[in-house]
PDB file of C-alpha atoms in Angstrom:
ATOM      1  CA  UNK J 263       0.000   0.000   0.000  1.00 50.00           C
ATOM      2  CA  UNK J 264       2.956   2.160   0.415  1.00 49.00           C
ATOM      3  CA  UNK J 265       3.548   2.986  -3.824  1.00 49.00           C
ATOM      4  CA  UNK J 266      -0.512   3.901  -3.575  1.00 49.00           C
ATOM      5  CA  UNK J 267       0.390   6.527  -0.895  1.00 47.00           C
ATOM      6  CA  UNK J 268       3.342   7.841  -2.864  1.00 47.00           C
ATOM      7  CA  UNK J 269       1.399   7.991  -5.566  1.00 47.00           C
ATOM      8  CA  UNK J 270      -1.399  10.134  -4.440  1.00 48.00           C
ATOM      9  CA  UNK J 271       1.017  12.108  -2.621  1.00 48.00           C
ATOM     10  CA  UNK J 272       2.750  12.852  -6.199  1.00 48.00           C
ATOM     11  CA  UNK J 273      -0.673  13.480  -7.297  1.00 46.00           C
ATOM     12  CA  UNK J 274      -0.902  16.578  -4.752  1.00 45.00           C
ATOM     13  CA  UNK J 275       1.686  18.150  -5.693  1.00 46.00           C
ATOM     14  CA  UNK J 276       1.438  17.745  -9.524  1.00 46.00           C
ATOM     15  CA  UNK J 277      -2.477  19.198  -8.375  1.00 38.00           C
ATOM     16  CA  UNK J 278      -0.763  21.846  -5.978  1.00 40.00           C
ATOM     17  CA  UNK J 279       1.572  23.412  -9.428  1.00 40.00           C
ATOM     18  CA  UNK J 280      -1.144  24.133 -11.531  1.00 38.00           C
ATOM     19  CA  UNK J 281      -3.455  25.475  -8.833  1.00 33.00           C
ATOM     20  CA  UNK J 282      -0.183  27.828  -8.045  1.00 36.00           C
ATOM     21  CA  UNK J 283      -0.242  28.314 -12.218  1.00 38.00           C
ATOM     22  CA  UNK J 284       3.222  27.801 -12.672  1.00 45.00           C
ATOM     23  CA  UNK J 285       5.535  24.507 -12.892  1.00 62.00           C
ATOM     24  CA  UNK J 286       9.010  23.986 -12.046  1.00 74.00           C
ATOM     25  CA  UNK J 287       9.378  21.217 -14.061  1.00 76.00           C
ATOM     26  CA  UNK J 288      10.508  21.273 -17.990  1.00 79.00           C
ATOM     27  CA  UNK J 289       7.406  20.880 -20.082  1.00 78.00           C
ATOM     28  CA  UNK J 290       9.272  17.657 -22.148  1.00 80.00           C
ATOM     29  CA  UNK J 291       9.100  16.078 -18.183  1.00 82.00           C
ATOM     30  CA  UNK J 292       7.661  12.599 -18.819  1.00 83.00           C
ATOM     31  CA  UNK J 293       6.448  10.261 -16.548  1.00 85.00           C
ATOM     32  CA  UNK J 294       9.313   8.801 -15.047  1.00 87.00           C
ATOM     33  CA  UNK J 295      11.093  12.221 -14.303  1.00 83.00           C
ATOM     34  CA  UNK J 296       7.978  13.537 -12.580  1.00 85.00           C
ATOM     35  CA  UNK J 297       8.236  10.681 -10.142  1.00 89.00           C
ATOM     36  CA  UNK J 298      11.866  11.274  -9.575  1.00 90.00           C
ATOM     37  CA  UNK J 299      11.514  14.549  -8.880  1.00 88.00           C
ATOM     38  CA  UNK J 300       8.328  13.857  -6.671  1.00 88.00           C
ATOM     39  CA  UNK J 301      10.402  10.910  -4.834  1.00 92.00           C
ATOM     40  CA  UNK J 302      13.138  14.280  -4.161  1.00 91.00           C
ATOM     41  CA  UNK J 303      10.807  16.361  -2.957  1.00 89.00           C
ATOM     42  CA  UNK J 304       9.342  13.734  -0.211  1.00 91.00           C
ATOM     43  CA  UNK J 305      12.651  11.954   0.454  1.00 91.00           C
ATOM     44  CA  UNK J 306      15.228  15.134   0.481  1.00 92.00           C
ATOM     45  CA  UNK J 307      12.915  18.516   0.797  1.00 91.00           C
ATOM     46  CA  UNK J 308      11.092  16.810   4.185  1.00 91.00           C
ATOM     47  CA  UNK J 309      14.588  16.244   5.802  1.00 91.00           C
ATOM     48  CA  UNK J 310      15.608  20.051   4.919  1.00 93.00           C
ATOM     49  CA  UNK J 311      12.334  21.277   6.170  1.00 92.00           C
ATOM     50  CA  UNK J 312      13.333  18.947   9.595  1.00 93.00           C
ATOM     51  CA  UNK J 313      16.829  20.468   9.839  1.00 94.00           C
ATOM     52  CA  UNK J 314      14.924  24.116   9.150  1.00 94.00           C
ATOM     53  CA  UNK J 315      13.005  23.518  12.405  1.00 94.00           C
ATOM     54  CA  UNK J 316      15.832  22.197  14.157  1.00 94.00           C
ATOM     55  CA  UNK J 317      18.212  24.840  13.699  1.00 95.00           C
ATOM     56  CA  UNK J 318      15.252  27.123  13.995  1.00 94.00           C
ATOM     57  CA  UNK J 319      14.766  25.839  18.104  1.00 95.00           C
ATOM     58  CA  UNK J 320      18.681  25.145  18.850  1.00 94.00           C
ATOM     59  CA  UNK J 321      20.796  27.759  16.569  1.00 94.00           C
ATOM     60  CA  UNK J 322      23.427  27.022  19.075  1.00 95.00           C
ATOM     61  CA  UNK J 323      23.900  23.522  17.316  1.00 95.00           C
ATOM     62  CA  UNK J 324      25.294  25.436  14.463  1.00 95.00           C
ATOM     63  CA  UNK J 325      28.366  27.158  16.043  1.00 91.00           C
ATOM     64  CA  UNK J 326      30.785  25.488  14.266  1.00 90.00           C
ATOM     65  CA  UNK J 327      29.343  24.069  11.466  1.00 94.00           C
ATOM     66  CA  UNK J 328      31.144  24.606   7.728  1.00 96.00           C
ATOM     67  CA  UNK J 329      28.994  26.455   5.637  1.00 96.00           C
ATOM     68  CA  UNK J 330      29.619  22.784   3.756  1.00 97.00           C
ATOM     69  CA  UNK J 331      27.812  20.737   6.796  1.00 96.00           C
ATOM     70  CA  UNK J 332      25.207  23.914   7.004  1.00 96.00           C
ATOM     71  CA  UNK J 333      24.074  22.773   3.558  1.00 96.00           C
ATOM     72  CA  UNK J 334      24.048  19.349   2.750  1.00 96.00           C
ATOM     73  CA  UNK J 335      20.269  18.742   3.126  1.00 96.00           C
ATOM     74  CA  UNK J 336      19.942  21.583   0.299  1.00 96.00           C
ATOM     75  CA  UNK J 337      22.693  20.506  -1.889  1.00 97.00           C
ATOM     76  CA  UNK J 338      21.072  16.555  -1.654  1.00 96.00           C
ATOM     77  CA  UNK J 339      17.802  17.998  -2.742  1.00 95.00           C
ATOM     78  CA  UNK J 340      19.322  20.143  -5.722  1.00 96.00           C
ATOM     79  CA  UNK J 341      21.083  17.170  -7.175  1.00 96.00           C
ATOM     80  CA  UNK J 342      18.717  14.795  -6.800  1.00 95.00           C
ATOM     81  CA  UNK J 343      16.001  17.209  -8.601  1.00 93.00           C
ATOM     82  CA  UNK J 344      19.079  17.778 -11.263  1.00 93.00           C
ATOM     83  CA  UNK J 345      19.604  14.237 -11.550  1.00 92.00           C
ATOM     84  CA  UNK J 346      15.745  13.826 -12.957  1.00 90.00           C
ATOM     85  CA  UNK J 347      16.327  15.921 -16.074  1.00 88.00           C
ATOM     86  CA  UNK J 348      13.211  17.714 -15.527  1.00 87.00           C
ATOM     87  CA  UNK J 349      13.683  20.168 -13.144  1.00 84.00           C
ATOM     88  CA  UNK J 350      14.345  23.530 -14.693  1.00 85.00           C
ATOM     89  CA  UNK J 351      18.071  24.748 -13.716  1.00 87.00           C
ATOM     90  CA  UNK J 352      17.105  28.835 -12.525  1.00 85.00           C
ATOM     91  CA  UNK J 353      14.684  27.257 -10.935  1.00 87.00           C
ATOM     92  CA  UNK J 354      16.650  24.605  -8.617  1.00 91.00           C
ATOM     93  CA  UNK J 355      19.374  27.427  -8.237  1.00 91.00           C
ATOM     94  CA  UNK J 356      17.144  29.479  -6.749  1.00 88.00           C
ATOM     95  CA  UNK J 357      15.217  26.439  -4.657  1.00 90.00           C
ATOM     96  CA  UNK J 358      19.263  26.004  -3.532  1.00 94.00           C
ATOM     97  CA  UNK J 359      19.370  29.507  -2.622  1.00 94.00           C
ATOM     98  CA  UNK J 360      16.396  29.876  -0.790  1.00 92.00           C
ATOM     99  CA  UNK J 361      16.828  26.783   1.090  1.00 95.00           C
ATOM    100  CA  UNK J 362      20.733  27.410   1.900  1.00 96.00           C
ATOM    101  CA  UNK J 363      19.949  31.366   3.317  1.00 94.00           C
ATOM    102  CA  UNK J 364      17.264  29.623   5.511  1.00 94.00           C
ATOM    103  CA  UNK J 365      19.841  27.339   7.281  1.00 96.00           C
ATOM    104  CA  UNK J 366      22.093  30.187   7.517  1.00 96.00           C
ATOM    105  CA  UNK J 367      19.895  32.980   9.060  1.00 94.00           C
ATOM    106  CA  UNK J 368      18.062  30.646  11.432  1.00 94.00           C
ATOM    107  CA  UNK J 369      21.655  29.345  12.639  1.00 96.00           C
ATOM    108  CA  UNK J 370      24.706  30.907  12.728  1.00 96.00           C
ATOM    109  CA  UNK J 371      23.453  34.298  10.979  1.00 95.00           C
ATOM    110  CA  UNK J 372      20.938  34.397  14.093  1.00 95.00           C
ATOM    111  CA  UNK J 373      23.423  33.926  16.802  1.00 95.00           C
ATOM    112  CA  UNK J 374      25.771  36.614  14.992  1.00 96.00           C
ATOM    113  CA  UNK J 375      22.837  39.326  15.009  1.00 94.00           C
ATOM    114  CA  UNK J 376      21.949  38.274  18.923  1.00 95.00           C
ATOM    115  CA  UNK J 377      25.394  39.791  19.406  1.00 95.00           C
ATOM    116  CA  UNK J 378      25.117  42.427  16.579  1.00 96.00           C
ATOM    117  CA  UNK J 379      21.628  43.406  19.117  1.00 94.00           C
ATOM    118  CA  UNK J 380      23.713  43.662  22.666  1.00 95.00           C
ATOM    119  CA  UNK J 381      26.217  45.948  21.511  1.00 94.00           C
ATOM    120  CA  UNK J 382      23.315  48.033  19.676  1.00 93.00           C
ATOM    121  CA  UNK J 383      21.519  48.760  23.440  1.00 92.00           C
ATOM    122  CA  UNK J 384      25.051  49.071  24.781  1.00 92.00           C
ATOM    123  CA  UNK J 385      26.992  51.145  22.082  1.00 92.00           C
ATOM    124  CA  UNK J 386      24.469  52.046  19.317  1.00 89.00           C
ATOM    125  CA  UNK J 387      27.119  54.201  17.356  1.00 91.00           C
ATOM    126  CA  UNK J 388      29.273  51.474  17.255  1.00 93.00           C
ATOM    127  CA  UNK J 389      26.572  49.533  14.875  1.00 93.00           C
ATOM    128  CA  UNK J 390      25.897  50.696  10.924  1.00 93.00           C
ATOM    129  CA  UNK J 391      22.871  52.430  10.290  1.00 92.00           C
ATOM    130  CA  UNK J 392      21.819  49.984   7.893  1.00 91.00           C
ATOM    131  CA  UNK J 393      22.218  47.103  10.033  1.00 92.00           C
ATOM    132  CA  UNK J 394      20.025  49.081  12.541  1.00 91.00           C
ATOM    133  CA  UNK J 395      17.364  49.670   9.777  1.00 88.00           C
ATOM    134  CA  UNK J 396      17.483  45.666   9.068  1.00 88.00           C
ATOM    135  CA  UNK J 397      16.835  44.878  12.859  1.00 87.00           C
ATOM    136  CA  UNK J 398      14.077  47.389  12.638  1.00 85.00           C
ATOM    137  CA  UNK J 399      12.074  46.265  10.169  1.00 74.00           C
ATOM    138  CA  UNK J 400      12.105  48.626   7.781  1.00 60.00           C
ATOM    139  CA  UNK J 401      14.336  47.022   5.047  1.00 57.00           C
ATOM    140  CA  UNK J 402      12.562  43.604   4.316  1.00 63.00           C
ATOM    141  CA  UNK J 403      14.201  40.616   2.881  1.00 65.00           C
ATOM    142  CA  UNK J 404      14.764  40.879  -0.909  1.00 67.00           C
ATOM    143  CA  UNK J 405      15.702  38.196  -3.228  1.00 70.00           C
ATOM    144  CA  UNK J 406      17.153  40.523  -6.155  1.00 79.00           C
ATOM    145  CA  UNK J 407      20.556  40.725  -7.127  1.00 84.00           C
ATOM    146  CA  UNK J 408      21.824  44.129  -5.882  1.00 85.00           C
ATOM    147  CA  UNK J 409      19.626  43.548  -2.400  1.00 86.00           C
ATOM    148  CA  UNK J 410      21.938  40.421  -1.771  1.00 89.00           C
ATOM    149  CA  UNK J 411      24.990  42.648  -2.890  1.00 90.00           C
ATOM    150  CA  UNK J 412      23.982  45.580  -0.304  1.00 90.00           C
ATOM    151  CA  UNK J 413      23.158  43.399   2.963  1.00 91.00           C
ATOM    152  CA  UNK J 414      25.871  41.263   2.470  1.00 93.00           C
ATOM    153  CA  UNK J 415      28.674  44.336   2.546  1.00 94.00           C
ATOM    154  CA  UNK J 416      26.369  46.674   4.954  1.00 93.00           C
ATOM    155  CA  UNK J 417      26.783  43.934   7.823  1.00 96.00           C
ATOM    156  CA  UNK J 418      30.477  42.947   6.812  1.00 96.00           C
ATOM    157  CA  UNK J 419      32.045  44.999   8.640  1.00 96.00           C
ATOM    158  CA  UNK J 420      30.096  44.675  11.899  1.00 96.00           C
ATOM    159  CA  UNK J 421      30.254  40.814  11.787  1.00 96.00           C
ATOM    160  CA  UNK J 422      34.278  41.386  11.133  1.00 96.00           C
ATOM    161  CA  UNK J 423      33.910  43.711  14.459  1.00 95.00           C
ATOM    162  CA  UNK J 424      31.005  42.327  16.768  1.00 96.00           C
ATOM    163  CA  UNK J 425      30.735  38.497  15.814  1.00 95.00           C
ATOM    164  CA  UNK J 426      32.883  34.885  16.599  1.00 93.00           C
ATOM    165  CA  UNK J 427      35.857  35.117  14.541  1.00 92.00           C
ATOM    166  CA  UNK J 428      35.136  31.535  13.260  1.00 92.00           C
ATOM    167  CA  UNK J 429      31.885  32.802  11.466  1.00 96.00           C
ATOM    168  CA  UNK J 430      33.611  35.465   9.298  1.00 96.00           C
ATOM    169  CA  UNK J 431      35.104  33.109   6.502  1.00 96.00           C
ATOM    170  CA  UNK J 432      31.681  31.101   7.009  1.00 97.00           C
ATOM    171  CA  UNK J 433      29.490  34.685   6.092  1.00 97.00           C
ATOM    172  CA  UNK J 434      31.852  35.360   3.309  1.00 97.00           C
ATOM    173  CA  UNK J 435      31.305  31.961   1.933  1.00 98.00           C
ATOM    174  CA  UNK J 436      27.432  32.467   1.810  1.00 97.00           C
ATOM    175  CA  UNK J 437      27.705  35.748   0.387  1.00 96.00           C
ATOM    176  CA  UNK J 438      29.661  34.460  -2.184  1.00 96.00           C
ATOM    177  CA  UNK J 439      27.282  31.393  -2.861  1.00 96.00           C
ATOM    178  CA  UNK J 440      24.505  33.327  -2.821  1.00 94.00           C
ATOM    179  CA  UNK J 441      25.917  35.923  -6.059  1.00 92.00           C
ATOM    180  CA  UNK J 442      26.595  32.906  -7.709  1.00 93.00           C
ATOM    181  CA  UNK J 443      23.599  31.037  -7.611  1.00 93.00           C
ATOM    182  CA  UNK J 444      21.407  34.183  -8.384  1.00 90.00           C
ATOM    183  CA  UNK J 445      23.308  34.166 -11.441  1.00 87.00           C
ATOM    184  CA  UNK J 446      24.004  37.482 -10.317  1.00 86.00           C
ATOM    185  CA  UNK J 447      27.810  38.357 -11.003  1.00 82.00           C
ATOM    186  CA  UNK J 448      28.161  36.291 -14.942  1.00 80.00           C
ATOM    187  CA  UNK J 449      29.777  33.318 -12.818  1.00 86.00           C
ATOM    188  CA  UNK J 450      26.592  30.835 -13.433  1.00 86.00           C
ATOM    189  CA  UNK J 451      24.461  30.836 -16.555  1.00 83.00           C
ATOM    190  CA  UNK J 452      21.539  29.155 -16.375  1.00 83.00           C
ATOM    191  CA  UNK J 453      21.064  26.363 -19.047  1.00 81.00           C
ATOM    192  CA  UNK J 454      17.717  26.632 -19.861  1.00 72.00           C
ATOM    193  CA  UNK J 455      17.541  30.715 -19.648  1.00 67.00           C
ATOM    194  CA  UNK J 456      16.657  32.665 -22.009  1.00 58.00           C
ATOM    195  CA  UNK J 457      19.717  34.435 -23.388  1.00 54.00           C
ATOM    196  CA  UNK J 458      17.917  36.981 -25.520  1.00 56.00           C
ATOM    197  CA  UNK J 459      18.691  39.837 -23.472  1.00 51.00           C
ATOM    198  CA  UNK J 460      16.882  38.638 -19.873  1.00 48.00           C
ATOM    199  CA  UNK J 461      20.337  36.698 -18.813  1.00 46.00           C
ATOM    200  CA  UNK J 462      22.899  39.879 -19.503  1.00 48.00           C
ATOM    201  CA  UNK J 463      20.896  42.871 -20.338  1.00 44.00           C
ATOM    202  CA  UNK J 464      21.305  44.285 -16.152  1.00 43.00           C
ATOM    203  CA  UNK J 465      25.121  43.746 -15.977  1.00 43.00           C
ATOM    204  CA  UNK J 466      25.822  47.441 -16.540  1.00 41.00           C
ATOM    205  CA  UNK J 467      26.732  50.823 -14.306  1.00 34.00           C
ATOM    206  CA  UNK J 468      26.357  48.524 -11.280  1.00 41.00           C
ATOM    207  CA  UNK J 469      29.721  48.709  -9.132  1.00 42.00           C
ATOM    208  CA  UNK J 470      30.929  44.460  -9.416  1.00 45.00           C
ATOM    209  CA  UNK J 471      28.595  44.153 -12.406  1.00 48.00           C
ATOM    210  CA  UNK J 472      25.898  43.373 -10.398  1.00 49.00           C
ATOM    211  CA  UNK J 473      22.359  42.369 -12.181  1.00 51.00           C
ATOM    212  CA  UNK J 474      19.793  45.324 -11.808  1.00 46.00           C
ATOM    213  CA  UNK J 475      16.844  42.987 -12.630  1.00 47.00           C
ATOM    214  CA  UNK J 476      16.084  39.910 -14.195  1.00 47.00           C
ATOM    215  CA  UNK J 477      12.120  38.976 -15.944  1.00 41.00           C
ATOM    216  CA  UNK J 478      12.338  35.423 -13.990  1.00 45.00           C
ATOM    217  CA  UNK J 479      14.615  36.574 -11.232  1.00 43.00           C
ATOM    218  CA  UNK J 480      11.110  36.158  -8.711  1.00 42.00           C
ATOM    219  CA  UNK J 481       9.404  33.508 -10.731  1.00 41.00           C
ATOM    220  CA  UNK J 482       9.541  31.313  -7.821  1.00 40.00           C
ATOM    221  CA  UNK J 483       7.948  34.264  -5.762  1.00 39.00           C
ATOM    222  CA  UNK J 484       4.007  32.777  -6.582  1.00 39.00           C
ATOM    223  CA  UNK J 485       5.113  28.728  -5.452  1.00 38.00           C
ATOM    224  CA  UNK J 486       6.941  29.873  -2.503  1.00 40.00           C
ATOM    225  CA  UNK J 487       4.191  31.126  -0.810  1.00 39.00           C
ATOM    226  CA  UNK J 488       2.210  27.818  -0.736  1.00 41.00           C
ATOM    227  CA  UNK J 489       5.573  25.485   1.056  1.00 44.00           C
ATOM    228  CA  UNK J 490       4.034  25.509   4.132  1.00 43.00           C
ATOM    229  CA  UNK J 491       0.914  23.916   2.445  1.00 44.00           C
ATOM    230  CA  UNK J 492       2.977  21.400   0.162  1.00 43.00           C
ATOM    231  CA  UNK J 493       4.540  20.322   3.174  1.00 48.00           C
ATOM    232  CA  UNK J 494       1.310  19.788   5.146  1.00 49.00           C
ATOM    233  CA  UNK J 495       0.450  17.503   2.384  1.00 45.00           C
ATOM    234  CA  UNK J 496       3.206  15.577   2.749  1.00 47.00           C
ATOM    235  CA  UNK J 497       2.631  15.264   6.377  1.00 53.00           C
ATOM    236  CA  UNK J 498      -0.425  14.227   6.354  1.00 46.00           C
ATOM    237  CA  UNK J 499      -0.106  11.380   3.886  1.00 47.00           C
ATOM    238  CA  UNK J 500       2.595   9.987   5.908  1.00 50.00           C
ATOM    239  CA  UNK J 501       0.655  10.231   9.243  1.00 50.00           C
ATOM    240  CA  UNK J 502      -2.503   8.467   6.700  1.00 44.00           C
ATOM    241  CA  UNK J 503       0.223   5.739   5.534  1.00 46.00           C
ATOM    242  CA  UNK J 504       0.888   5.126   9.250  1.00 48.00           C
ATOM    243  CA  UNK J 505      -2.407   5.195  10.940  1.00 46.00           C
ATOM    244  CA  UNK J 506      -3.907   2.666   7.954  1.00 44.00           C
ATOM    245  CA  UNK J 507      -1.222   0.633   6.962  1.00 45.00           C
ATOM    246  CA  UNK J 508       0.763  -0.138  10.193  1.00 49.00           C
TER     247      UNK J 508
END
């Protein structure tokens, strides 16, 4: 009874894309592919969605973890989905993305601005006004090229000053991972973009050639916003596979 679970489960989600009106997956995807990447999605996305949660209670368990160990679970998913042939590649680079700057802001990012926070109610000059703006609220998280570019050198300097020496070459490692797979700095090109203008048209008057924008740089905006549904899903027909087959 277990494939008949799988199955419907794979069902959900193939219903849960075209509700969302827009489909990861290559439209040449046959059968087979859809089920590999539907076997990634319950087998490797569940277990990064577990480490999410974990690190999200105990950031402390991430003190000295490589940025390598930080994101396994992501990299496992990416290849896997990459290994089906059907996933489309700006699409898993940015899934990779996502998923990595999740691990890292829950963990070790989180602990760093804890101690970016005490010396702000201690010594408030000695923290940059654009960190301060983060903490307050009023510069939300942006997925965009030059956003990455700007947060990741406005809190340089403070994590260099405030935060455990160990994390610096960790922070500059993400920063670096993240430019590249944005596709933001020329390093990555995606292989099924469209290189008509979209890919290279933004590399221009930006200091480090920097994208300005990109037509599918948020085209995973729309699906994002229903994870926390896909995942209930996926719950729930495990917790249904237990309850009537065990």
């Amino acid at each position: 009874m277990n494939i008949v679970v799988f199955v419907f489960l794979c069902f959900i989600l193939k219903v849960e894309s075209k509700v969302l009106g827009y489909d990861p997956k290559k439209e040449t995807c046959g059968v087979f592919g859809n089920f590999h990447i539907s076997y990634c999605e319950i087998r490797y996305d569940l277990v990064s969605a577990w480490r999410k949660n974990s690190i999200w209670w105990t950031p402390e368990q991430t003190l000295n973890m490589t940025l390598a160990e930080l994101k396994e679970p992501c990299d496992n998913s990416f290849v896997c989905k990459e290994n089906s042939g059907c996933f489309q590649d700006f699409v898993n680079f940015q899934y990779l993305d996502e998923c990595i700057d999740d691990m890292f802001e829950l963990g070790p990012m989180e602990l760093c601005e804890q101690k970016l926070r005490e010396v702000m109610k201690k010594k408030p000059d000695e923290v940059a006004d654009c960190v301060k703006k983060h903490f307050e609220n009023k510069d939300p998280e942006k997925f965009d090229c030059v956003s990455i570019k700007e947060k990741g050198e406005c809190f340089l300097p403070d994590v260099e000053k405030h935060c455990d020496k160990s994390f610096l070459k960790v922070y500059k490692e993400h920063q670096d991972l993240r430019l590249f797979n944005r596709a933001c700095d020329g390093r990555l090109r995606y292989k099924d973009w469209d290189y008509k203008g979209s890919q290279d048209v933004a590399i221009q008057s930006v200091p480090g050639g920097i994208k300005v924008a990109d037509p599918k740089r948020n085209s995973t905006g729309e699906l994002n916003s229903s994870e926390s549904s896909y995942f209930s899903f996926v719950l729930l027909g495990f917790i249904f596979n237990w309850l009537f087959y065990h």
